[in-house]
XYZ file of C-alpha atoms in Angstrom:
593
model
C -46.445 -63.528 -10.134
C -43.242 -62.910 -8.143
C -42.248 -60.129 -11.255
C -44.102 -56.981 -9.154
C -42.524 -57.745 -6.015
C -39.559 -58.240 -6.898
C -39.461 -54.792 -9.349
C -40.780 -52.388 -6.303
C -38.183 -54.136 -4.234
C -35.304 -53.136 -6.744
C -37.257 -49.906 -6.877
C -37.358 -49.293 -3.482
C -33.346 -50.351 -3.172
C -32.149 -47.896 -5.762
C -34.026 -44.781 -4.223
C -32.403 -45.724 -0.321
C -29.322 -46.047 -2.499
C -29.444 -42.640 -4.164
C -31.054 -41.287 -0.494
C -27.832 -42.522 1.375
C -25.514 -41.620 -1.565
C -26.950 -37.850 -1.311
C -27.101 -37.530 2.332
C -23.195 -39.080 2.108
C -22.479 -36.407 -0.604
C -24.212 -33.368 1.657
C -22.166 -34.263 4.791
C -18.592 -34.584 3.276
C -19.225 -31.742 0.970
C -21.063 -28.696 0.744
C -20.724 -25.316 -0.889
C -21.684 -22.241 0.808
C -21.028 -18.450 0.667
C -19.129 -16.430 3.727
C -18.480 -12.902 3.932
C -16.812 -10.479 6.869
C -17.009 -6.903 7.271
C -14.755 -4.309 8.321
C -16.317 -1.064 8.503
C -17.603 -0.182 5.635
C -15.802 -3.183 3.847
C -17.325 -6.073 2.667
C -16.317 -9.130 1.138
C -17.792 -12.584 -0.311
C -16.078 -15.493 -0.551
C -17.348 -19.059 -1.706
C -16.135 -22.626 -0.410
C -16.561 -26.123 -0.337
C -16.366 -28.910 2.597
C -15.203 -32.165 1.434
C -13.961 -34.238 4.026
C -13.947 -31.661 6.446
C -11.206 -29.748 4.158
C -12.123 -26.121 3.174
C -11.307 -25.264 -0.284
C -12.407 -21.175 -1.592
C -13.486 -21.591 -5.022
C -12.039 -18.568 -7.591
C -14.206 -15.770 -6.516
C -14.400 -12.906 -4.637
C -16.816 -10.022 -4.281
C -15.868 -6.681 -2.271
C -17.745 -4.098 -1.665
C -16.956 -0.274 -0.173
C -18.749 2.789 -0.017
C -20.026 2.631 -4.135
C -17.267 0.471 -6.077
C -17.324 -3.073 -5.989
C -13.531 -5.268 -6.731
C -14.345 -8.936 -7.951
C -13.162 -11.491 -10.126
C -14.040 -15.431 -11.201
C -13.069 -18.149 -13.469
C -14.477 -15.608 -16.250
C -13.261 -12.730 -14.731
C -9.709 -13.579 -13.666
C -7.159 -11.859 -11.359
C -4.391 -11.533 -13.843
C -0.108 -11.144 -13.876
C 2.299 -10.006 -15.819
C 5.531 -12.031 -16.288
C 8.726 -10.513 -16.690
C 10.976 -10.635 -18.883
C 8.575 -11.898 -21.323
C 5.604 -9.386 -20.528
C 2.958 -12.245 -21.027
C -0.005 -12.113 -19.089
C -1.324 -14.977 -16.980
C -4.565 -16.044 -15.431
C -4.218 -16.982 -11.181
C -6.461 -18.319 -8.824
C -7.535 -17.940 -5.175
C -5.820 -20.576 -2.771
C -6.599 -19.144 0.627
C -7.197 -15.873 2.804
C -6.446 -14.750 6.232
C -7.209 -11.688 8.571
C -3.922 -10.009 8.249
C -5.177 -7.480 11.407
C -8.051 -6.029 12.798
C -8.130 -3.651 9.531
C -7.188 -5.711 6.708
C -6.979 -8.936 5.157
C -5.114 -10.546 2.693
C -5.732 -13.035 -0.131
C -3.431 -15.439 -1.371
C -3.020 -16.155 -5.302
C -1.270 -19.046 -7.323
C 2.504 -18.144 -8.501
C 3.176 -16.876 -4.764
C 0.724 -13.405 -4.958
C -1.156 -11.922 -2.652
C -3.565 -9.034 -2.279
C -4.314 -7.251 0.697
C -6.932 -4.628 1.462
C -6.931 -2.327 4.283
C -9.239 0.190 5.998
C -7.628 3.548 7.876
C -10.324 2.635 10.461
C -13.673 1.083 11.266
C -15.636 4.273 10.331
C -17.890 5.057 7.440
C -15.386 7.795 6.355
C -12.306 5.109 6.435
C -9.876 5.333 3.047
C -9.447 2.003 1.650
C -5.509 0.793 0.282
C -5.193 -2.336 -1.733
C -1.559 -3.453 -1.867
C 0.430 -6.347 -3.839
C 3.329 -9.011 -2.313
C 5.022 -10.251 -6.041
C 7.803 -12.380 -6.409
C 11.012 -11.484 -8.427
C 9.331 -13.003 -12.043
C 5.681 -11.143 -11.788
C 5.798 -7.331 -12.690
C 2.498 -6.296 -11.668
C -1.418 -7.763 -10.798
C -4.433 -6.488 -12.388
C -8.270 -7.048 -10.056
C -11.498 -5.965 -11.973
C -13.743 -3.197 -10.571
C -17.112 -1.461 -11.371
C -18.964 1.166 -10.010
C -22.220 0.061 -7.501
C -25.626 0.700 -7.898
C -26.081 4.783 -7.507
C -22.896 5.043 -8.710
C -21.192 5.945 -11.913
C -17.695 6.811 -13.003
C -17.895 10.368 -13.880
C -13.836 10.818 -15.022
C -11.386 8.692 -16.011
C -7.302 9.844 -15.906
C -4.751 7.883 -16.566
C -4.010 6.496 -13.221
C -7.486 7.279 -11.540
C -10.784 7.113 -11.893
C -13.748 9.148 -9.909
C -16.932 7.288 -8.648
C -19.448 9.904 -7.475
C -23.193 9.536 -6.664
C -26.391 12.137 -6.131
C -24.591 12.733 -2.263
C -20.997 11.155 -2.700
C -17.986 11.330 -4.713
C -14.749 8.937 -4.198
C -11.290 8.788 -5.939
C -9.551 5.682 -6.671
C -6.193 5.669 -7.615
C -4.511 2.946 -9.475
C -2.815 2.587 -13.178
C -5.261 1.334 -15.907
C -8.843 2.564 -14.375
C -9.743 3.374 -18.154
C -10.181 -0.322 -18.360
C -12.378 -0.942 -15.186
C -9.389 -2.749 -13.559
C -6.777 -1.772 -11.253
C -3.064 -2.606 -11.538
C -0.647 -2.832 -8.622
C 3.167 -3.349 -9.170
C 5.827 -3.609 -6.849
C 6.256 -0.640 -6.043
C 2.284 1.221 -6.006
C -0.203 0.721 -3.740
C -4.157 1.205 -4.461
C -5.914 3.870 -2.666
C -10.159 4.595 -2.655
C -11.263 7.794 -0.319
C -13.582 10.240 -0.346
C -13.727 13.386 -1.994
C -14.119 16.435 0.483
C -15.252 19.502 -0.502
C -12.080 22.036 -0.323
C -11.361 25.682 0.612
C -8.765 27.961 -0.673
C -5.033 28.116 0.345
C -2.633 30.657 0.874
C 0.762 30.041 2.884
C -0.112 32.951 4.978
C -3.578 31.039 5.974
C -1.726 27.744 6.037
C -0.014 28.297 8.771
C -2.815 28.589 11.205
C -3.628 25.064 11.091
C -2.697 22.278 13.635
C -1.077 19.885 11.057
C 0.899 22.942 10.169
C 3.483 21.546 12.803
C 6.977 20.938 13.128
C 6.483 18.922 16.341
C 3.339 16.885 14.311
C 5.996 16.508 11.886
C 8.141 15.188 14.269
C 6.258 12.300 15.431
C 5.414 11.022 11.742
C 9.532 10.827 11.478
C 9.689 8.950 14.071
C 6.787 6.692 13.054
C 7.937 6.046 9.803
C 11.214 5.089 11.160
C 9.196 2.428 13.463
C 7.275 1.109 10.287
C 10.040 0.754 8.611
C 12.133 -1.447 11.281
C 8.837 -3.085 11.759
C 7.820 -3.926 8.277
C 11.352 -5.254 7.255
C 11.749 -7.604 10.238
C 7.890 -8.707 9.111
C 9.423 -8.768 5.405
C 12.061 -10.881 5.991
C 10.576 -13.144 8.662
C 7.539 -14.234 5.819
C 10.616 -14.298 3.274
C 9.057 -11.580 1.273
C 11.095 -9.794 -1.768
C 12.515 -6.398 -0.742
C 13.896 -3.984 -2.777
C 17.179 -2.676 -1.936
C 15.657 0.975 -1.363
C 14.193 -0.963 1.729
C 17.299 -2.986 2.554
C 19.077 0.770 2.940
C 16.688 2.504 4.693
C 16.259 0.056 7.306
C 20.074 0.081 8.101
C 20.377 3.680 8.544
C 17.412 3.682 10.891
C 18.625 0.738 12.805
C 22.787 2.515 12.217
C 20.902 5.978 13.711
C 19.931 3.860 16.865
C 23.184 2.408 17.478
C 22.852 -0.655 15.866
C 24.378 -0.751 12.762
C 26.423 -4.562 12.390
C 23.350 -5.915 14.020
C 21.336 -4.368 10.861
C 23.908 -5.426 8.091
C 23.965 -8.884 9.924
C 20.215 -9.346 9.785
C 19.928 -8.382 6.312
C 19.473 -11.730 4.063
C 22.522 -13.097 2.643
C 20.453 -13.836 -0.774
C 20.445 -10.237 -0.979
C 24.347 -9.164 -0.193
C 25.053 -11.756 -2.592
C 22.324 -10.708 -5.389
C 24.440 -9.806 -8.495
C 21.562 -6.775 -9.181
C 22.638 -4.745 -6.566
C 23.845 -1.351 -7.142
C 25.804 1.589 -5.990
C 22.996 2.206 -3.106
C 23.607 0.119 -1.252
C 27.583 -0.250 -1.754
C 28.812 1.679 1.353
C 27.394 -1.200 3.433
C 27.930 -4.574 1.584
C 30.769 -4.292 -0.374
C 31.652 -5.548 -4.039
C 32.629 -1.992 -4.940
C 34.233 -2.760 -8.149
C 30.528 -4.381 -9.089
C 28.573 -1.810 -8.094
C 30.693 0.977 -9.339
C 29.343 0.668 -12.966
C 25.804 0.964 -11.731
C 26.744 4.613 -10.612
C 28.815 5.331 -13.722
C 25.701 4.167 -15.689
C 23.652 7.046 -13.679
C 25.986 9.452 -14.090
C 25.770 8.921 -17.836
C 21.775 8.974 -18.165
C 21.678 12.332 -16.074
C 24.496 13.870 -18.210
C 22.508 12.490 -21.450
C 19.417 14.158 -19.914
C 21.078 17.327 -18.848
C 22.351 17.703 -22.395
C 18.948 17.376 -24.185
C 17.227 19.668 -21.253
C 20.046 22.669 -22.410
C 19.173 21.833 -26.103
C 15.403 22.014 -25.684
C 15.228 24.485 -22.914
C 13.552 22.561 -20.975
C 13.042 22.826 -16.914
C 11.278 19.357 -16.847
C 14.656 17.696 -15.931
C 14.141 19.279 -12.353
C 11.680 17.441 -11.836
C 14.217 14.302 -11.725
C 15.540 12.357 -8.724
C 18.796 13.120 -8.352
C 19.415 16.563 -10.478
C 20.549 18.640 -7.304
C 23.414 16.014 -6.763
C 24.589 15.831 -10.463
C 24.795 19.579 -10.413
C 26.869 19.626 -7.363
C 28.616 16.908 -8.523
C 29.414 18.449 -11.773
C 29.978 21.888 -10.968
C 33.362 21.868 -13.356
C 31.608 20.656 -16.283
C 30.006 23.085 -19.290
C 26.626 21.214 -18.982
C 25.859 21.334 -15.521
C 26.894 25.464 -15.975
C 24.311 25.630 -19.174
C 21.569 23.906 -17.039
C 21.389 26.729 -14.389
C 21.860 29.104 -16.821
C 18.029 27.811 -18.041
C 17.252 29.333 -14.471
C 18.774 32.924 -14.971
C 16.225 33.556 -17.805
C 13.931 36.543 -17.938
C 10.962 34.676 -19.609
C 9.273 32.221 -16.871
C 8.431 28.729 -18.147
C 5.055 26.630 -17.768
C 5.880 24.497 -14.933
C 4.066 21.427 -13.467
C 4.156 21.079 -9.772
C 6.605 18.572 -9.920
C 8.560 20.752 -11.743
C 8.547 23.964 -9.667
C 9.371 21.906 -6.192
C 12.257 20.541 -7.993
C 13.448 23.924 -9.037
C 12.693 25.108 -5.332
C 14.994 21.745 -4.499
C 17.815 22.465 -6.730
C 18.124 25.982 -5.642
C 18.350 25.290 -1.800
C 20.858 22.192 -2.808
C 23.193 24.298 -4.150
C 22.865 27.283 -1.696
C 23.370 24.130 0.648
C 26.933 23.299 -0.659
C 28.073 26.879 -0.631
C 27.608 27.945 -4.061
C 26.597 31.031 -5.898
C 23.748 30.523 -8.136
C 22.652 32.701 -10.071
C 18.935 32.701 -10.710
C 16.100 34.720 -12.260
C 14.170 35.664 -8.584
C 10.718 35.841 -10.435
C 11.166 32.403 -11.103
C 11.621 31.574 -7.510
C 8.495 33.697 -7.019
C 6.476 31.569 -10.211
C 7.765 28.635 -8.609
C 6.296 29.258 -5.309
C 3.085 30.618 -6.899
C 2.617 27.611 -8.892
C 2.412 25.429 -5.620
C 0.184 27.827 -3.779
C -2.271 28.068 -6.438
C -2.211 23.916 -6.866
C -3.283 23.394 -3.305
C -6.693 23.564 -1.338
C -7.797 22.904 2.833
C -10.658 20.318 2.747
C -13.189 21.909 5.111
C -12.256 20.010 7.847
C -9.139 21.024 7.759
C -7.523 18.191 8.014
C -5.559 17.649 4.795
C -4.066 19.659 2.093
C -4.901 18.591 -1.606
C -2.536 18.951 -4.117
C -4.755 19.427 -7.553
C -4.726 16.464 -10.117
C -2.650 16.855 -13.343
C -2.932 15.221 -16.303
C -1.128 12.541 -14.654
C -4.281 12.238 -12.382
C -3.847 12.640 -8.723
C -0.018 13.471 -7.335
C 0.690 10.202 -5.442
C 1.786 10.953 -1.195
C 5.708 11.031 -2.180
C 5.183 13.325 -4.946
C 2.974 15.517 -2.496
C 5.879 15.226 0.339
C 8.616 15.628 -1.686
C 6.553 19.232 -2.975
C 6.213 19.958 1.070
C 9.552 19.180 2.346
C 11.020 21.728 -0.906
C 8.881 24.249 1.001
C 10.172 23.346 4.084
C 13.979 23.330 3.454
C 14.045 26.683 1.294
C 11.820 28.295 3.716
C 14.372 27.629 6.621
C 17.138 28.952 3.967
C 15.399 32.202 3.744
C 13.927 32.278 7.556
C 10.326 32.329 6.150
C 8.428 30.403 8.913
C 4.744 30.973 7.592
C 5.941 29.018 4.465
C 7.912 26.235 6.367
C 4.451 25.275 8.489
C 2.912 25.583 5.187
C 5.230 22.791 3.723
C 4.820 20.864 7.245
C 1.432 21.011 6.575
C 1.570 19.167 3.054
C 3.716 16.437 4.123
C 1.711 15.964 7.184
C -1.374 15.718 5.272
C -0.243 13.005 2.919
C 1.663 10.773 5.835
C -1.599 9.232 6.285
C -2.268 8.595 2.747
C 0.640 5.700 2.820
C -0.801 2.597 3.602
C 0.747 1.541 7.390
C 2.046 -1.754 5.690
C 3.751 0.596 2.433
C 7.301 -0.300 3.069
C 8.076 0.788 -0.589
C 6.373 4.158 -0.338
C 8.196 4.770 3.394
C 11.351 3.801 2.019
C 11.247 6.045 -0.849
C 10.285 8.953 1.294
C 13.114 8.471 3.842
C 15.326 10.226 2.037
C 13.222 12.942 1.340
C 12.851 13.736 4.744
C 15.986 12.742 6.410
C 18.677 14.588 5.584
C 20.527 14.425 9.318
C 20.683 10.845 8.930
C 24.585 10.766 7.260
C 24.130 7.119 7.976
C 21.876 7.135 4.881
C 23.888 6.822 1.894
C 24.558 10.321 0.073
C 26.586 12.336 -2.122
C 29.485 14.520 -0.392
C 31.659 17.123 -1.946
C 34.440 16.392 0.407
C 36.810 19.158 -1.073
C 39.405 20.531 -3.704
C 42.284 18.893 -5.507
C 44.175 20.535 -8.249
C 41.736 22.858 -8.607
C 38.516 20.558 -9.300
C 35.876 18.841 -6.928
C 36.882 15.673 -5.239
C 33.286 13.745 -4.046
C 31.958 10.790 -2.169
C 29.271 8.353 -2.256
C 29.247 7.291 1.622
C 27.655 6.592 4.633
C 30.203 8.475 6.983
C 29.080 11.179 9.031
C 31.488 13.490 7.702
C 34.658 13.274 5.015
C 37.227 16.410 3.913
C 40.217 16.382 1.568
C 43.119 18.933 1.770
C 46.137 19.531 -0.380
C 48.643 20.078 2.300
C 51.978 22.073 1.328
C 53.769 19.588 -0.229
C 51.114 19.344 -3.118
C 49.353 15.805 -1.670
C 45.960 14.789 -0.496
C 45.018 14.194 2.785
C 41.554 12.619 2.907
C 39.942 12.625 6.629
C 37.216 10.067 7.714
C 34.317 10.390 10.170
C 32.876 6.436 11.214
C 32.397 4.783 15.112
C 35.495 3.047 16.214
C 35.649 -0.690 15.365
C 33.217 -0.392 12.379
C 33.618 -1.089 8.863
C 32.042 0.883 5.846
C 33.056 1.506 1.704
C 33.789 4.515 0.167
C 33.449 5.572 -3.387
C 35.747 8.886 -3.639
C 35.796 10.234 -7.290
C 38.162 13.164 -8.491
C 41.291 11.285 -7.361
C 44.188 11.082 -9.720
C 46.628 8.571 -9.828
C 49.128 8.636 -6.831
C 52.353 7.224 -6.000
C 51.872 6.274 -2.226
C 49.077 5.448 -0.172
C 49.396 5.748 3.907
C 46.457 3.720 5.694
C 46.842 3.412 9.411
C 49.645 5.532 9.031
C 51.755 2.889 6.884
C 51.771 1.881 2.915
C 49.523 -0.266 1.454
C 49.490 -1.696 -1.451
C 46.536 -2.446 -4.158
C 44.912 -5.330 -4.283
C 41.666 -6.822 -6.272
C 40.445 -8.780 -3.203
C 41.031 -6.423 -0.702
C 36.782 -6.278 0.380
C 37.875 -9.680 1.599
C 40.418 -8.592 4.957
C 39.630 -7.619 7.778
C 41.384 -4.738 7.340
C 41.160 -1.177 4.963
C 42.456 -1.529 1.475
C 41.650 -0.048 -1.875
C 41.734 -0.132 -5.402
C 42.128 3.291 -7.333
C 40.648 3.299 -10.969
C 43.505 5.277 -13.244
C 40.626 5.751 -16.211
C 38.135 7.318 -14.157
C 39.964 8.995 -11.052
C 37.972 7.134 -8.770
C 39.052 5.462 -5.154
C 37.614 2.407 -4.424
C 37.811 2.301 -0.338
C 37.501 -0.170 2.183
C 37.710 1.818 5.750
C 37.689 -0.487 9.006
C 38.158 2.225 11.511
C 40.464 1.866 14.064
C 39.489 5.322 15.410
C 36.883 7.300 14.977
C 39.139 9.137 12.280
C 40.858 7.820 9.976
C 43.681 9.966 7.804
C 44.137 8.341 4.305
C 47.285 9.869 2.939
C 47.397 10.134 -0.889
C 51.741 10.764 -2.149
C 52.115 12.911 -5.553
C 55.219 13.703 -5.707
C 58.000 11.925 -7.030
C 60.239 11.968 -3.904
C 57.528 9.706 -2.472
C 58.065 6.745 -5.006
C 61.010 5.369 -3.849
C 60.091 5.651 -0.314
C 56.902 3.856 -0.994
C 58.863 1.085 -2.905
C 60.759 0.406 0.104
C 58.722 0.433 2.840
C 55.034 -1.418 1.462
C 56.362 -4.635 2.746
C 53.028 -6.114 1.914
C 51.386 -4.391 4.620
C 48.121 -4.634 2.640
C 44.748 -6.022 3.777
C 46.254 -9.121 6.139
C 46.575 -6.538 9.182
């Protein structure tokens, strides 16, 4: 008789059990969806409380103006390794509100995206960039088009979303496969479509960003992002790429400050075995670094040579080509390669192309040299820019027309306006230098304002008064045939005085130290630093003093210069009654001064 009782009373102890269990469970942990907005960008993000400890489960939902970036456990945010090339799954950890504009999300094996709006506004341009350490090549996020929209053309490295009323292009390698992939050193960009008007340079120059004092002020803000974005860089231990390291210590040399900006850059970086010849006039380990530039100078030769045998103006379009020309005036190739520009039949040229023609030509007018050139080229050349460009109606921006590449990225687009603006001053043409001012005004504001890649890469596009940036110097004449520099010194010359040796005269603040890669030097018999012989010496980087080491092969100085005065004369001996002299009197005087 006791059975009932006794049943509903076990009953009734289970259900308070599972009641107390569950209202345990809903009070240390619950799952719930968040989301924040910024303009017209909106995110979801899930999470769980357990023990009053937040922790984001892997996924993510954003949502801007008709495309939508997400990813899950099914869905993944993906890497690829290097050297292997394998790709690999990662998941969310954490996010923060990086500013008032952006936030960033943090990823398993140290990666992190960040989105940012231009502004608060429902016409803001969206940027999504990547932070990747050394071993991960690039990150891949999914994306598909919103309700009302669809993507109505797919390039290469962009995609167009466009509704009934809209139309937006989003930039980014691999949009054929609804994701977007950002490496080290390329950013993400979404904006809007405007409808355009026609361009002339004549028309151009009418415009307010059409400036050279608008110009002016986006120098000198990219030189402040730049300090800035290092400092941040290296203060959150973030990789930078040595394109970065030098910019920021010819900005911070410019303003006076140049040991304080070799001092602050990270030691794991003046000791990284990968660095090359860019940065060498700065950090040393010349003999190192050295084969880095002969290994340039060999691809642009190897490139020259199949440019004369094809006939082909795309190598232009290549960093560097104006300095291996200059560099290489003596040689047969270089000579054949301009000769491609004297011809009477005008190529097909990309834009690319024709700025880089425009480029070369000014270059070499630059140095002093004759070139001769086919003038309807020139002409083609400047056509083939006007033609590619358009004034959205508000006049706010030039566009640069997509190419089968898709949509010029903002360096390409600069590096088109600045050729404008530098051959336009050559000739005295001042509709077409506001013209070019107005290009690379219009794309400053496509860079992200936490790019320090893309500024980096463009500061020595537009900076070419900045000697303490490193550069290529033909510094004079010796035996007939080009003696150069790779240097950060405001200013180097060689003569051959009248007893048939070199004089070689440098340009650095008193009390400073800087290296010096001369090429064209032939073996000597004496060398006077300070006024007195030194000798050679394998180590000499390591005194606080000048010294050298001269490579026979090659005819290449290797130079330390500590200046004790603002000029220093390094005095090269040739001739024979110099030998025994030198014998005598290089009592060791090397690099222990």
């Amino acid at each position: 008789m006791y059975s009932n009782p006794i049943k509903k009373l076990f009953g009734l102890f289970l259900l308070y059990a599972v009641v107390i269990i569950g209202i345990f469970v809903i009070q240390f942990k619950s799952e719930s969806i968040f989301s924040e907005t910024i303009g017209s960008f909106r995110f979801r993000l899930t999470k769980t409380e357990n023990n009053q400890k937040t922790i984001l489960k892997n996924s993510f939902q954003a949502e801007f103006n008709g495309i939508l970036f997400y990813f899950d456990d099914s869905n993944p945010v993906t890497i690829v390794k290097i050297p292997t090339n394998t790709v690999h799954d990662i998941t969310l950890i954490s996010w923060s509100k990086a500013s008032a504009l952006s936030s960033t999300f943090n990823f398993t094996e140290d990666v992190s995206l960040t989105f940012t709006v231009s502004d608060s506004s429902p016409e803001a341009d969206l940027s999504i960039q990547a932070k990747l350490p050394k071993d991960v090549d690039s990150v891949s996020i999914n994306f598909k088009p919103r309700k009302g929209f669809q993507v109505t053309d797919k390039k290469k490295s962009n995609a167009v979303l466009e509704s009934t009323e809209s139309k937006y292009l989003l930039t980014g390698s691999d949009t054929a496969n609804e994701k977007v992939t950002i490496s080290r050193s390329t950013s993400i960009s979404y904006s809007a479509v405007k409808e355009t008007t026609g361009f002339s340079f004549d028309a151009a120059a009418s415009y307010a960003l059409a400036s050279s004092e608008i110009y002016a002020q986006n120098i000198k803000a990219l030189e402040t992002n730049i300090l800035n974005l290092f400092r941040e860089a290296v203060k959150n231990n973030t990789t930078i790429t040595e394109q970065s390291v030098v910019a920021y210590v010819a900005v911070m040399a410019k303003n006076g400050q140049y040991n304080n900006a070799l001092d602050s850059v990270p030691d794991s970086f003046k000791k990284n075995q990968k660095r090359t010849y860019l940065s060498a006039p700065y950090f040393n380990n010349l003999s190192k670094t050295y084969t880095t530039l002969e290994m340039h100078n060999e691809s642009m030769l190897m490139l020259a040579k199949q440019a004369v045998e094809q006939n082909n103006c795309s190598i232009f379009a290549v960093s560097g080509i104006s300095d291996f020309l200059r560099l290489n005036e003596d040689e047969e190739t270089a000579e054949k390669l301009l000769n491609i520009l004297s011809n009477t039949e005008i190529p097909e040229l990309s834009v690319q192309q024709a700025s880089g023609i425009l480029n070369v030509y000014t270059s070499l007018l630059d140095s002093g040299r004759e070139v001769k050139i086919n003038r309807a080229l020139i002409d083609a050349c400047l056509g083939i820019i006007e033609n590619s460009c358009s004034i959205r109606d508000d006049g706010q921006k030039v566009v640069l027309a997509s190419s089968n590449e898709g949509q010029p990225k903002p360096v390409q687009a600069i590096e088109t306006g600045i050729a404008l603006v530098r051959y336009a001053k050559k000739i005295n043409a001042q509709n077409l230098e506001k013209a070019g001012y107005f290009i690379v005004n219009s794309y400053f504001s496509d860079i992200s304002s936490n790019d320090l890649y893309s500024f980096s890469e463009i500061y020595p596009l537009l900076i070419k008064n900045n000697t303490y940036y490193p550069h290529f110097e033909i510094i004079g004449k010796f035996h007939g045939k080009s003696v150069w520099a790779w240097t950060c010194a405001s200013k180097l010359s060689c003569t051959e005085n009248s007893s048939g040796n070199l004089d070689v005269n440098i340009e650095f603040p008193k009390a400073l130290t800087h290296y010096i890669i001369i090429g064209g030097i032939p073996a000597f018999n004496k060398i006077n630093i300070y006024g007195i012989p030194f000798r050679t010496d394998a180590r000499f980087e390591t005194y606080n003093s000048s010294g050298y080491v001269h490579l026979k092969n090659s005819q290449t100085l290797l130079l330390k210069s500590r200046h004790r005065s603002e000029t220093e004369k390094i005095q090269l001996f040739y001739n024979e009654e110099n030998k025994s002299a030198a014998d005598a009197s290089a009592e060791d005087k090397t690099q222990s001064e």
